[in-house]
Short mmCIF file of C-alpha atoms in Angstrom, two decimals:
data_model
loop_
_atom_site.label_atom_id
_atom_site.label_comp_id
_atom_site.label_asym_id
_atom_site.label_seq_id
_atom_site.Cartn_x
_atom_site.Cartn_y
_atom_site.Cartn_z
CA PRO A 1 -32.70 -72.65 -49.38
CA LEU A 2 -31.32 -72.79 -45.91
CA HIS A 3 -30.58 -69.54 -44.19
CA ARG A 4 -28.25 -69.01 -41.27
CA PRO A 5 -30.18 -67.95 -38.21
CA ARG A 6 -29.95 -64.30 -37.43
CA PRO A 7 -27.76 -63.50 -34.40
CA PRO A 8 -29.54 -62.29 -31.30
CA PRO A 9 -29.78 -58.50 -31.00
CA ARG A 10 -26.96 -56.77 -29.23
CA ALA A 11 -27.41 -55.07 -25.92
CA PRO A 12 -28.04 -51.33 -26.14
CA THR A 13 -24.87 -49.29 -26.61
CA ARG A 14 -25.66 -47.19 -23.57
CA LEU A 15 -25.25 -50.27 -21.36
CA THR A 16 -21.82 -51.02 -22.84
CA MET A 17 -20.74 -47.41 -22.36
CA ALA A 18 -22.09 -47.48 -18.85
CA ARG A 19 -20.09 -50.61 -18.06
CA LEU A 20 -16.88 -49.12 -19.50
CA THR A 21 -17.41 -45.82 -17.69
CA ALA A 22 -18.03 -47.65 -14.41
CA CYS A 23 -14.77 -49.60 -14.83
CA ALA A 24 -12.84 -46.41 -15.62
CA LEU A 25 -14.22 -44.59 -12.61
CA ALA A 26 -13.41 -47.54 -10.39
CA LEU A 27 -9.78 -47.39 -11.58
CA VAL A 28 -9.63 -43.63 -11.00
CA LEU A 29 -10.91 -44.00 -7.47
CA THR A 30 -8.41 -46.81 -6.85
CA PHE A 31 -5.41 -44.74 -7.94
CA THR A 32 -6.56 -41.62 -6.07
CA GLY A 33 -6.58 -43.38 -2.73
CA CYS A 34 -10.25 -44.29 -2.38
CA ALA A 35 -9.82 -48.01 -3.17
CA ALA A 36 -11.31 -49.06 0.13
CA PHE A 37 -14.54 -47.32 -0.75
CA VAL A 38 -14.89 -48.41 -4.40
CA PRO A 39 -18.11 -50.35 -4.92
CA SER A 40 -18.06 -53.44 -7.13
CA GLU A 41 -18.13 -53.03 -10.91
CA ARG A 42 -21.63 -54.48 -11.09
CA ARG A 43 -22.86 -52.05 -8.43
CA LEU A 44 -21.26 -49.09 -10.22
CA GLN A 45 -22.76 -50.21 -13.51
CA ARG A 46 -26.19 -50.48 -11.93
CA ARG A 47 -25.85 -46.95 -10.56
CA VAL A 48 -24.91 -45.66 -14.01
CA ILE A 49 -27.76 -47.48 -15.74
CA MET A 50 -30.23 -46.16 -13.18
CA SER A 51 -28.93 -42.65 -13.84
CA VAL A 52 -29.44 -42.85 -17.60
CA GLU A 53 -32.79 -44.66 -17.62
CA GLY A 54 -35.56 -42.67 -19.17
CA GLY A 55 -33.53 -41.42 -22.16
CA SER A 56 -32.91 -43.28 -25.38
CA ALA A 57 -29.77 -41.36 -26.29
CA MET A 58 -27.08 -39.49 -24.34
CA SER A 59 -23.77 -37.92 -25.24
CA ARG A 60 -20.54 -39.22 -23.74
CA ARG A 61 -20.27 -36.08 -21.62
CA GLY A 62 -23.79 -36.59 -20.33
CA LEU A 63 -23.09 -40.24 -19.62
CA LEU A 64 -19.92 -39.38 -17.73
CA GLY A 65 -21.86 -36.90 -15.62
CA ALA A 66 -24.48 -39.53 -14.88
CA ALA A 67 -21.74 -42.03 -14.02
CA THR A 68 -20.16 -39.57 -11.61
CA ALA A 69 -23.54 -39.10 -9.96
CA GLY A 70 -23.79 -42.87 -9.63
CA VAL A 71 -20.36 -43.13 -8.02
CA THR A 72 -21.25 -40.29 -5.66
CA ALA A 73 -24.41 -42.09 -4.60
CA SER A 74 -22.46 -45.33 -4.09
CA LEU A 75 -19.82 -43.64 -1.94
CA THR A 76 -22.49 -41.94 0.12
CA SER A 77 -24.27 -45.24 0.73
CA ALA A 78 -20.90 -46.75 1.72
CA GLY A 79 -20.74 -44.26 4.60
CA LEU A 80 -17.79 -42.19 3.34
CA ALA A 81 -18.07 -38.58 4.51
CA ALA A 82 -18.35 -36.09 1.67
CA PRO A 83 -15.34 -33.89 2.60
CA ALA A 84 -13.00 -36.87 2.15
CA TRP A 85 -13.85 -37.51 -1.47
CA ALA A 86 -15.61 -34.39 -2.76
CA ASP A 87 -12.42 -33.03 -4.36
CA TYR A 88 -11.85 -36.27 -6.26
CA THR A 89 -15.32 -36.42 -7.79
CA GLN A 90 -14.94 -32.84 -8.94
CA GLY A 91 -11.72 -33.67 -10.75
CA GLY A 92 -9.51 -31.54 -8.47
CA VAL A 93 -6.61 -31.99 -6.10
CA PRO A 94 -7.33 -32.63 -2.40
CA GLU A 95 -7.53 -29.36 -0.51
CA GLY A 96 -4.48 -30.05 1.66
CA GLN A 97 -2.33 -30.70 -1.40
CA ARG A 98 -3.67 -27.60 -3.15
CA GLU A 99 -2.56 -25.42 -0.25
CA ALA A 100 0.90 -27.02 -0.25
CA ARG A 101 1.32 -26.34 -3.98
CA ARG A 102 0.60 -22.63 -3.64
CA GLY A 103 4.14 -22.04 -2.40
CA PRO A 104 5.86 -21.43 0.93
CA ALA A 105 3.79 -20.27 3.84
CA GLY A 106 3.93 -16.57 4.66
CA VAL A 107 6.27 -15.33 7.40
CA ASP A 108 5.73 -12.36 9.69
CA ASN A 109 8.76 -11.98 11.96
CA PRO A 110 9.39 -8.36 13.03
CA ASP A 111 12.17 -9.53 15.37
CA LEU A 112 14.50 -9.72 12.34
CA LEU A 113 14.03 -6.05 11.53
CA PRO A 114 16.95 -3.77 12.48
CA LYS A 115 16.67 -1.70 15.62
CA GLY A 116 17.12 2.04 15.75
CA PRO A 117 16.59 4.45 12.83
CA LYS A 118 14.91 2.97 9.80
CA VAL A 119 17.15 1.93 6.94
CA THR A 120 16.45 1.26 3.27
CA VAL A 121 18.70 -1.81 3.07
CA ILE A 122 18.37 -4.90 5.28
CA ASP A 123 21.24 -7.29 4.51
CA LEU A 124 20.44 -10.37 6.58
CA GLU A 125 22.65 -12.61 4.39
CA ARG A 126 25.68 -10.31 4.60
CA MET A 127 26.06 -10.21 0.83
CA MET A 128 27.65 -6.76 1.00
CA THR A 129 30.15 -5.06 3.25
CA SER A 130 28.96 -2.56 5.83
CA GLY A 131 30.44 0.23 3.70
CA GLU A 132 28.52 -0.94 0.61
CA VAL A 133 25.29 -1.14 2.61
CA THR A 134 25.79 2.40 3.96
CA LYS A 135 26.55 3.76 0.50
CA MET A 136 23.46 2.10 -0.97
CA ASP A 137 21.26 3.35 1.88
CA THR A 138 22.43 6.91 1.30
CA LYS A 139 21.81 6.64 -2.45
CA LEU A 140 18.27 5.28 -2.03
CA LYS A 141 17.31 7.93 0.50
CA LYS A 142 18.47 10.63 -1.93
CA LEU A 143 16.46 8.99 -4.72
CA GLU A 144 13.34 9.11 -2.56
CA ALA A 145 13.92 12.76 -1.68
CA ASP A 146 14.41 13.71 -5.34
CA THR A 147 11.63 11.68 -6.97
CA GLY A 148 9.20 10.55 -4.27
CA TYR A 149 9.78 6.92 -5.27
CA LYS A 150 11.07 4.43 -2.73
CA VAL A 151 13.46 1.56 -3.45
CA ARG A 152 14.05 -0.91 -0.64
CA VAL A 153 16.38 -3.92 -0.51
CA LEU A 154 16.14 -7.08 1.59
CA THR A 155 18.58 -9.99 1.42
CA GLN A 156 17.27 -13.14 3.03
CA ARG A 157 17.17 -16.92 2.93
CA TYR A 158 13.67 -18.22 3.49
CA PRO A 159 12.39 -18.83 6.14
CA ASN A 160 14.94 -16.53 7.79
CA THR A 161 13.12 -13.36 6.81
CA PRO A 162 10.99 -10.64 8.43
CA GLY A 163 8.43 -11.43 5.72
CA LEU A 164 5.23 -9.42 5.92
CA ALA A 165 6.69 -7.21 8.65
CA ILE A 166 8.63 -5.19 6.07
CA LYS A 167 5.39 -3.76 4.68
CA ASP A 168 4.72 -1.71 7.81
CA TYR A 169 8.40 -1.09 8.51
CA TRP A 170 9.00 0.50 5.12
CA GLY A 171 5.49 1.86 4.58
CA VAL A 172 5.20 0.03 1.26
CA ASP A 173 2.78 1.75 -1.11
CA ASP A 174 2.12 2.09 -4.84
CA LYS A 175 5.31 4.15 -5.25
CA THR A 176 7.59 1.54 -3.71
CA ILE A 177 9.97 -0.97 -5.29
CA VAL A 178 11.04 -3.77 -2.95
CA LEU A 179 13.95 -5.90 -4.14
CA ILE A 180 13.99 -9.28 -2.40
CA VAL A 181 17.31 -11.11 -2.77
CA ASP A 182 17.04 -14.81 -1.91
CA LYS A 183 19.42 -17.44 -3.33
CA GLY A 184 17.18 -20.34 -2.33
CA GLU A 185 18.13 -23.63 -0.76
CA ARG A 186 20.56 -24.71 -3.51
CA SER A 187 21.70 -21.25 -4.59
CA THR A 188 20.94 -22.12 -8.22
CA SER A 189 17.76 -20.15 -8.88
CA ASN A 190 17.47 -16.50 -9.90
CA MET A 191 17.98 -14.69 -6.61
CA LEU A 192 16.29 -11.39 -7.55
CA ASN A 193 12.59 -10.68 -7.13
CA PHE A 194 11.02 -7.25 -7.59
CA ASN A 195 7.76 -6.20 -5.95
CA VAL A 196 6.70 -3.09 -7.83
CA GLY A 197 4.02 -0.55 -6.91
CA GLU A 198 1.30 0.24 -9.45
CA ALA A 199 2.29 3.88 -9.89
CA ILE A 200 5.83 2.90 -10.88
CA GLU A 201 4.63 0.75 -13.78
CA LEU A 202 3.68 3.95 -15.62
CA ASP A 203 7.39 4.85 -15.80
CA LEU A 204 8.98 1.39 -15.73
CA PRO A 205 6.98 -1.43 -17.36
CA PRO A 206 7.19 -5.01 -16.01
CA ILE A 207 9.49 -6.10 -18.85
CA PHE A 208 12.14 -3.71 -17.51
CA PHE A 209 12.32 -5.51 -14.19
CA THR A 210 12.28 -8.89 -15.92
CA ARG A 211 15.35 -7.91 -17.94
CA VAL A 212 17.18 -6.58 -14.89
CA ARG A 213 16.36 -9.75 -12.98
CA ASN A 214 17.49 -12.05 -15.78
CA PHE A 215 20.77 -10.17 -16.24
CA PHE A 216 21.96 -9.70 -12.66
CA GLY A 217 20.15 -12.49 -10.83
CA ILE A 218 21.30 -15.58 -12.71
CA SER A 219 23.95 -17.86 -11.22
CA LYS A 220 26.49 -17.22 -14.01
CA PHE A 221 26.64 -13.48 -13.33
CA ARG A 222 26.94 -14.07 -9.60
CA LYS A 223 29.78 -16.55 -10.04
CA ASP A 224 31.66 -14.23 -12.38
CA ARG A 225 31.12 -10.94 -10.53
CA GLY A 226 29.92 -11.78 -7.02
CA ASP A 227 26.67 -11.41 -5.10
CA ASP A 228 27.45 -7.87 -3.99
CA ILE A 229 27.93 -6.63 -7.56
CA ALA A 230 24.72 -8.37 -8.63
CA VAL A 231 22.69 -6.61 -5.93
CA GLN A 232 24.30 -3.22 -6.56
CA GLY A 233 23.81 -3.56 -10.31
CA ALA A 234 20.12 -4.41 -9.89
CA VAL A 235 19.56 -1.48 -7.53
CA SER A 236 21.33 1.02 -9.79
CA ARG A 237 18.82 0.33 -12.61
CA PRO A 238 15.36 0.96 -11.05
CA ALA A 239 15.53 4.75 -10.82
CA PRO A 240 12.14 6.18 -11.94
CA SER A 241 12.06 9.76 -13.11
CA SER A 242 10.13 12.33 -11.12
#
């Protein structure tokens, strides 16, 4: 009887995986801005195959690591300096973008601090009347004299803020609560932020400040009652016992 000829043996699976991995890495490099330095698919595949030679079997994770080593070697031979692409091969975000995503840059502007005797309330945004500021300042000074705890209030609109300068001005320590009031660029975010000293957390846990912030700081409360009432309401709550 006639028999159909047997098909030729297939290429080893590791070569197919190497080819697919090389293509995928080439696409990644293209979309991350390194297209000008992407070697050809055949060159990437050769790098991958050279990396896995000497082993008959390798997991997908191991193959991916070998492929990354191959791409790294190809980029190096292409003359691309390591700092320009090191973050990409490690699966991270470029360093410049990482710094930008960490939030606004710090400000240290002591020129915005009030002159003369030190006060407990700095109302740069004029959210309260002068009489309300004076009344609050008197109340907070009495609280400090009675309990030893300090509550300080700063209204600002970043970057118009003394920033880090308030730490030395107010002598911020582990018994200090600093309430930062900032409505943001669009005035839609929660405008209250508490910076709480470690010693105070023994009397007032973090959830307490979260509840105060979410009650007085939201835009609905401010629209219904006003910014001045929101600030005064938030300040009247954090009063640790002695």
